[in-house]
Each structure stands twice: as C-alpha cells, then as structure tokens.
C-alpha cells in the first residue's frame, strides 16, 4: 500500500478546507469530560467513520480514579442590577468554569470576584478553566469585562446539573493483518477551543476515514476520549489488551501556524519515535523533537511506568508555550486549513512508514548482485549513479534481516519512500525476501506493556 | 537527613572565615611525607574530629614501594661571608628542598648553585621542590634572591635528620547504616602552601565535623595522608577492605578563586561522577568536568587498575595550570574564606545526594495516581503546574525500581533537592515505596574492587 | 618493529619522485577489466614485488556474475572524409569506450553522434566511459573536438577483440607470525587515469616492497585487481579464507592535492577504522572521516552483507566529487610526488599501529609502581612531567588486559608511537606483560566473515 502517494494526488487545500469546516461545526459545542457536549461531538464523528460509543457509569473505579458525576449545562449568566446579562454562557462556552456546580443567587461584586477568572496580560481574552474534582463554581471573563463591572449586586446563575450518569468515549477500530495495533488518541473534552483540540479531533477522524476499508498491515485504533480521565478509563477497561499496541500517537494542537513538535515516548527510541522524526525531517519545513516529559497530554497515561507504551505526541505549538493556549484566542482563526491538511499529510506519511517498514534479507548477500543484467543499473560505466540506484545499493547492503527499511533510510539519509520503492523493485527481481512478521516480532525488542515485574514484586 | 538544608541556614561567610583561620594556624608548619610536621598537623585536626593516628615503620613494604626514613628538620640557612643568613628556613619552610639530607659545610657560589632552585619567570617567588627518593640536599630561593648573591664563600647548613622512624597518617571513620563507605581523601604533606593543600585539609575536616554524630546511610572514611606514599601505604594496609568503598573524592586545591574542576574517576560513569557533575551544574557558578587521567593527586592510586575505585577529584584550579602552583605565591592570600565555604557547601551537597539517592517503586504504576485528591496537585485545571508538581510527576513516572532519584534529576533537568522532596511527599502519601538497600545493591552495577581477575590470571 | 621510524629516516621527496616515475611508466597502457593491458601492468609490479598472477577463464561463474570475455585492442580511430584521423586511440587510451566491440564501417555524423561521449562543461577534456556488460561501441572525445567535426561521412574503426580468454589479477602475499591477514586492495583496470587509480597501485606496490622480507606480526595480502568483477572473482575463489582478514584497506585516488578522506567499513567501529582515524588525526594536515556507504570502490564487495569484512577505503579526493574524476584531466600532472609519498607514509603509519597494537597487563596493578627507582620518572618532585612519563602512566593505568595500545592512545589523546614506546620501556622494566595473541583473539569481538546465519536460514 502506498498511502502517501495516493494522498499526494489529492488537492491539499480542499482537504484543509474540509478539515476546517468540520472544526467550525464542532466549535460552538460546550464539551467537558462528561455529558451531552461530548455525545454530540462523537455523533458528528460517527457521521464520518464507524465509531463504537462506550458509556461508563459514574462511580466506576478506574485504577486510582473514580468516574465522576456527569455534568450538563443549559445556561449560565451574571446579570447586573438592571437585569442585563453582563456575562453570558450563550456567547461563549468558555464563560463558565467547566464542571461548575449549579448556583443561582445574588451577591455583591466583592464576593463574586473570588469566582471570576481573568487574564490581566491579555485583557480581551477569556481564559479556559476547569474544576472537575473540586466542587466549585465560577465564571471566566475577559479582564476588560471585569473592569467594567461596577460595585453593586449581581444575579449569578449556572443552570448546570452534576449527577450520576456516564463518561462517554468513542473508539474506531480498523482491523489489519496483524493483531498488533497502532493507537491514535485525541482528547475531545475541551469546549470552544480550536487548536486544543478540535484540530487533533478532525485530523484523527480524517485519518481514520482515509484508512477505512483498506488492506492494512497493522490494526488501527482511534480513541476520541476526554483527556486524563478518559484515557485512564479506557486503559482500565482494556488493561489486558494494551500489549498489542506497538505504536501510538497522541494528536493535539496541530492546526496552528507553528512548526511541528514531536514529543518522544518515555522509551525514547521506539519505532514510532524514529518514524515521526524521519517523516518530519523529510517532510516538514520546520520541526523540533522533544524529549519525553511526564507532563502534557494523554501520553502521560499511556507512558505511565506500569504501561510504558510506545506512544508519542505530535503537536505544532506546544501546550502552555503560546499565549493563546487555553484562552478564547484559540479560536477558528487560530487554526488554518493549510496547516490542518499538512498535519494530516504528516500523519499519513507516518502510517505509510509503519505499514511498509519491514525487514528484508538480501538473497545474494555475497558481493553485489549484478544489477545491470536486471536493468536495475545505469547502462554506461563511469558516470554517477542517481538516487534510485543508490537506494537499491543501500537496501541490498543492509538487508541482513536485522535492519528495517526505516533503519536503512536513517543510515543512508534517503527518504523512506525511496528506500521502500527500492525494496519493492529488488523483491520483484528476486533479490530480496521479506522477513516474516513472526520472525521479525521475535527479534524486535518489543517490551511487553502492562507488565512491570520489578514494581509488582515489591508491593 | 537534609544536610544541605541545614547547611544553608548557616552563615556562609562565618564558615569561610573559620576555615581560613584553621588554614592560617596550619600554614607555618613544615610538613613533609613523614615526620613531626605531619604529626602536629594531624594533632590540630584531632582537636576537631575523632582521628585515629597510624604510624607505619620505616622499611615497611607497601606494594612496589618502601616506607622511607623519617625526615625532620630543625633549622637550615645559607650564610654569606659576613655570617648573615641570606637564605633562612625560619622565614619559609619552602626554602629547603623537602627531604634534604643534613649538610653543614662551606662552598663557593659556583658549587652552591647546583643546589639552588629558582623560578626565573616569577623572580619574587620561592619554588616548592622535593627529593624524597633520591638523597640530595638543596635550597629553594626566589630568583631575585639568587641574583643578589655575590661570589664568595657561603656556609650552608641543613640541620635535618633522615633516620628510621615512621610514616604517619590520620583516619576519621564515621559509621553509618551501611558498611558501604564513602572515602574522602586529602594530602597533608605539603609545607607552607595554602591552596595545595591546606584548603583540602580544612574542608575535609569541616565536612567530617559536620557529619559526626549523625544518623548516616553510608559509612564515611576521611583520610588525612601524605601524598602518594601515604595513599599507597593506606591501600596496602587496607587492601581487603577497599571493596567497601562505593564513592570517593580526593579534595585538593579548593580554596582559590577559580571555578570548580571535577576530574572523573577512571570508570567515568560512577555514581560519584554523576553526583558531582549534577551538584556543580546546579550549584556552581562556573565549573568544568575533566576526563580521568592517570596524572594528578591520590586518585592516581585509588584508580590504579588493580583497584579501579570510583574516586574522583574535586578541585578549583587544576594542578600545574596556574602560576602560583607549587610556589610561595600559593599563600594565605591565595585562598579566600568565601571560596573555602562554597567548596564545603558543594561537598555537603554531594553528600546530600549520596545519602538520599535511593530507588523507589511507584505503587500506583498504571496511569497517574490522582494527586488532586491527596492535595498534591493544583486546584484549578487549565493553569500551568509549578516545579513542585512537575517534580512529583517525574518521580512517579520514573520510579520503576530502576531509576535512582539522581537519574530522575538528570533526566528531568530538575535539581536533586526538588526531586528528593517530591519523593518524600509521595512516599508519605503512600504512593512510593523505597527499594531496600540489598535489592538495590544487587541491581547496581557495582564493580568489586581489589579484584582484577584478568590481570591476576596472567602472571 | 618500528616501521614508521625507519620510514621517517628516508627522504620523502625521493620516495615521492620514484612513485611518480612508476606512475609515468604505467600511464600510457590501455587497461581494462581483462586483457593484455592489465597483464603488462601486473608485469611491471612483478618487477618490484613477488606477485602471483591468476588467470580466470571467461564464463567462470563468480557469485551472481560471470567472468566476461577478454577484451583487447590494437587500434581505433575516426577518419574524416579526407582520411585524416580526427579521433585517434594512439593519442589517448581514453578515446575508446572501454570494452567496445569491434567495428569498421562508415557513417554520417548524425548516426555517429550516438556513439560519441563528451563533457560539455569541460570542453577540453575527454571523458572515461565503459560498457562492460552491454555490447556497445563508442568514442570518448573532448567537446571541442566534437564541435569541429563537420557533417559528412566518417570512417570508424575499433580494432578490438572480445573473445573467450581470461580475467587476470595479481596477488602479493607476505606471511607473518599470525595467519590473520591484513588486506590491501587496489583496482588496476582504469586506462590512462593517474589518480584513479595509478596512485593506489603505486602506493600499494611500494608498501608491499617495504614490508617484504620483514618479520611481520600479521600476514599481508595485496590485491592488484580489476574493479568490481576482480574483487568479486577473488572473493568467490577465496570464500572460505576471507575470515582470516582482520583488517583491510582499499587504496584509491591518493595522489592528488586534496586532504585525506577515510571511508569507514560497514561495521564502522572496526580496529582499522579506529587505526586510520588515529593516524590521520596525528599525521595528516587535513582529513575527513566518512561514514560507510554502499557506493564507491571495491569496499562495496568486501563489505557486502554476506562478508561484512572490516575493510575501509583511504582516499584523498572522493570519487565523483572533483571535476577531473573519470576524465583526461586526471593525468600525471594531477598527481604529485609529495602527496604520493605522504600517502605511503600514512599507510606505513597504519601498518605500524596494526603491528604494534597489542594488549598488555600491568604486573604491578595495585597503586602505581615506583618508576623513580627504575629511572623512569623525573628526579625532582614538584615539577611537571613530560610526554614520555605521561605516556607511561597512561599505559600502566589502562593495561588491564582489555585496553589495546590504540585504545590507550585514543583515550589519552597521545600519539600511538609515544604510547608504544612507553609500553616497550615498561615491558623491558618488567612492569608489563603482553597478552598472548590467542587470548587476545578470544576477547576480541572479531566477527566471523563469510557466515551470516540469519540470511542463510531464510533462503
């Protein structure tokens, strides 16, 4: 399968516009880690790919955590003494401290102030704040808004419910020849924030759409989950199956105009780490590879020491490092069609590498085979060789059953597609045989996840 | 034990002045590798810490060496024709070639010249020279002094004795919970030279004082020994016990105003090497890490191939690289109270790391434990986390029984105390258990010293 | 044996002039991968060193290749309508497309053009082109020459023969104490091209001459072979013996004025790789170390995955990177006596390291032995030590049976001869014993060539 070649025949700008359109549809919804916002969001994804929706009841124990009450909200406002809505949830889902308990009362500005969140450095922007596990209520407002509020009595109303219900997540599973899985995970719990993480959501959905119905080597599992508690819930319910995950990516913040950032898995040298680094090196105008750290997105859970899964995180801007992060300025203007499309292209290139990254054996390993008689060499001696022939020589030289095509691409400095094409040609000429998957699995240093004996034995 | 925190509550300048005062007391004494100078020096140290004094008889075989005759000196001078002392041992202990045989005779300047040592490039300074193992006599004088000496007959007198006696060294042993030892070694054989090595002596003595009577994890052994022959003698007499030495430091030249230099052990990746590098990175304004080389101070002996102990050398200026080295310019002005105190602080920080550098197991290794419900996280979601919480996430993520706290500090880039504090908090919260010392010892790659089978089998 | 010291007592310029003279003798011969040109060339080498000539019949199967028909040529020309030779093989052996089939006919310029090769960017130069395995004929001419050719009929004649015969190569074997071999290989198939590769040929011959009749540690095998097919043929006929090759060098393009380039073996960390890098670091004014790549000279065959021999390639200019490459501008002016001589000196230094790179055991491994009593140290204490003593300390410290002298040279930063001299002095003083060759061989990580089980088992 040559996924990337197909992709590159499409119109990138059209793809980007479609991704942006989908973001626009989802933008107004007030999402949280539970509740109807997430259900509406997943329903929209279901319109594009086959999604299995799971509902996990409030109170379910998931490792050290408990599935919280379900939160829903109809309306919220602050009215001034004249009854005018000076803060209005209908205008922005960010205005409510996410997971606020219901409240309806009157109070002076002094008391109200302790429930108001602003960003003085960016007085026009509304911050995004949450209080999932401490019962609280509050409003997020622009600093300018706060400054116009005069002393006096205000009516505050948060028409929310916090009650037993469910945590909802969606899962799209695409079976391949191997039961080994590639995990693509994105969080879908943020309200009206575009880059974080409608961008990850729409790109993941588009990638799933792209892979649906294809003849795949790996099986693919796309998770559309609430951040942290969603990943923890999914891992708790799938603990015995996570060892199948061979490669994984968390997709988040991939719609803005920054260069790419890839944060490596905890292992640091997993195949996904090499794959993404290689793809970015050859396909991205600007990128940076970051070492693993335990703060960030849901890779925190996938890379916790008990699992230590080979899951990295692909971003453009890095969380917390750009002013728009977790504010109303992370809006639909902040993400761009072209960047969304290029992010999908990078994801496609990553899948292309994973699908084709086999190990081969040179069947004529003693000296070079005579490429000329197979029309695989240049006709006249004495001239330089081109990229195609060079790639063939590299594949022949390093196909000793131990080097994968990605290893060869990295050592040669050539792009993976050139190496992969060379392998195809050489195999068709009877010069290479592919190492069967089961042999490859044995020689691969695949750490069994969900199994950390040293930790266990010490309890 | 939080040694460093206690230290940092003290007045650094007072500590430095006390270290300088002690140096001043010891400065006039004419030390050598044997004799009463070293005994007086050790007696002064005994006034501060419990020191066991050993006397090893002349003629004792210590590996390839023999304990030499004991050298003592009462007086020495060169008198000119008018009977005036033009060179006078009473003015500086450096004036005599250290270990000079006794002499009392008259001779012309021509003959005398071959017994005079000067430094033409620094005409004001007296060099420090020795002749321990070749019987010789001589005077070290400033080049200016030499140039004022007119032709004519001189009376030369060195009222020394070189006779059967003893080599003397001092040892301060502080027992800890483990029989595993930390070795701190300094040479005490140099006469009136301040940086090399009264600085090492006074800092070592102060560190021993600081650790005395404490509840220690490791046992500590402080050696106050003559250079080379002292270290060789001690090793010969303790050959069967050196395998206990897990970490070691030679302290020398740590009173001057240069940045720090740490010369790594022969192994190059010993825990002491990582520890000192980490401490200097976070605590020193300026420092350099040097690769091991077989020339230098007593690490030469500790790191000889038969022992290969994990012993590095902490210095400020490096021997031989500064003009004052081994001259009268290495005097009490050359060492500064502040630098002495900061050196003691670095040593304290090193001990602090060694004492607390345990391995832990995350008892909730599957996903992150919920820190919020234990009041170990920030209350409002959406904001950035601080150093404290970050340190907790790092400790949880890497506490798989294999990473030590120093490993975690190095990988995270956070200072050791932050990591160590996080481990304490997490252990108190029931989220971590410490790996018992015996398990840690098994998994550690601790090379058994005093045992080099490949060498032995080939004799 | 101190080969390099002897070499350095000779007159470098005289050596260089002699190397250039030999190149001049060989320059006019029209060589190819088979035929009398190569026989005449080998005969000239036989005048200097004992060379065993092998003749391998046309049609012999050598791995994936077949020894081709033998090619010989008497004359070739293009005559214009007036019968004037406008292109004349007698003026340059490059004028004929090497391995051209015989032809004698008349044709117009239009038809002729498809048989003419030029370099438009360098209109004065004649290109070097070959067509060994595709039957073809052609002429290589300067672009200027082509432009003067007017329309009209031309008589073209290539008086060559392509018939069953032999492939010829020469081999000089110098037995040493070990059956382990050092391989020096150069290709001798290029016609009138000086740097590529008369330079390699004359330096290899001179090195063989230098080593002849000496008491050698290793056995040395010099191959004077046609490129690619020659190396393949030799490997096919010696398949069972190549495991003896411990170190190898392909010599090529080492007469021009560029700095040195050393292309590492496929293994990348073979002793030959470290050796050449060390020699160049200490002996070459300018050099660069290149990673292995599967394109280049006959290291392509030696480093094919079935053999993976520790063979690197020493060059000055790298193939294909300089305009004179494979053109008539690679002539006798392009190579210089001084550069040829310095290249021979580097080869000599490499052999010097290989011959002397033993492992030693310090017989006094506990502390330093007392060098002073053996007159191996400076007499007066307190002064700095020099290079000689420093080298002794390094050798003593690292002679634990595991570090070779080259390891010690690399870790200390000192040149190999200083380390080697120190080892000699210390051994003579009874402080070192050499590790016997058989013990060294066991501990060395010598990969058995000609044996790639993973590949084999998958066929």
PDB file of C-alpha atoms in Angstrom, chain B residues 31 35 50 63 101-102 171 195 212 302 370 375 401 444:
ATOM      1  CA  UNK B  31      55.213  19.321  56.602  1.00  0.00           C
ATOM      2  CA  UNK B  35      57.986  13.497  60.436  1.00  0.00           C
ATOM      3  CA  UNK B  50      37.968  11.879  66.185  1.00  0.00           C
ATOM      4  CA  UNK B  63      53.210  -2.860  47.204  1.00  0.00           C
ATOM      5  CA  UNK B 101      69.824  15.148  53.855  1.00  0.00           C
ATOM      6  CA  UNK B 102      71.730  17.017  56.579  1.00  0.00           C
ATOM      7  CA  UNK B 171      41.827   8.424  59.669  1.00  0.00           C
ATOM      8  CA  UNK B 195      45.655  26.028  48.295  1.00  0.00           C
ATOM      9  CA  UNK B 212      29.984  13.442  63.113  1.00  0.00           C
ATOM     10  CA  UNK B 302      42.748   4.738  44.103  1.00  0.00           C
ATOM     11  CA  UNK B 370      -4.940  11.100  41.358  1.00  0.00           C
ATOM     12  CA  UNK B 375      -3.793  17.770  47.793  1.00  0.00           C
ATOM     13  CA  UNK B 401      12.717   0.399  40.645  1.00  0.00           C
ATOM     14  CA  UNK B 444      23.544  -1.849  40.852  1.00  0.00           C
TER      15      UNK B 444
END
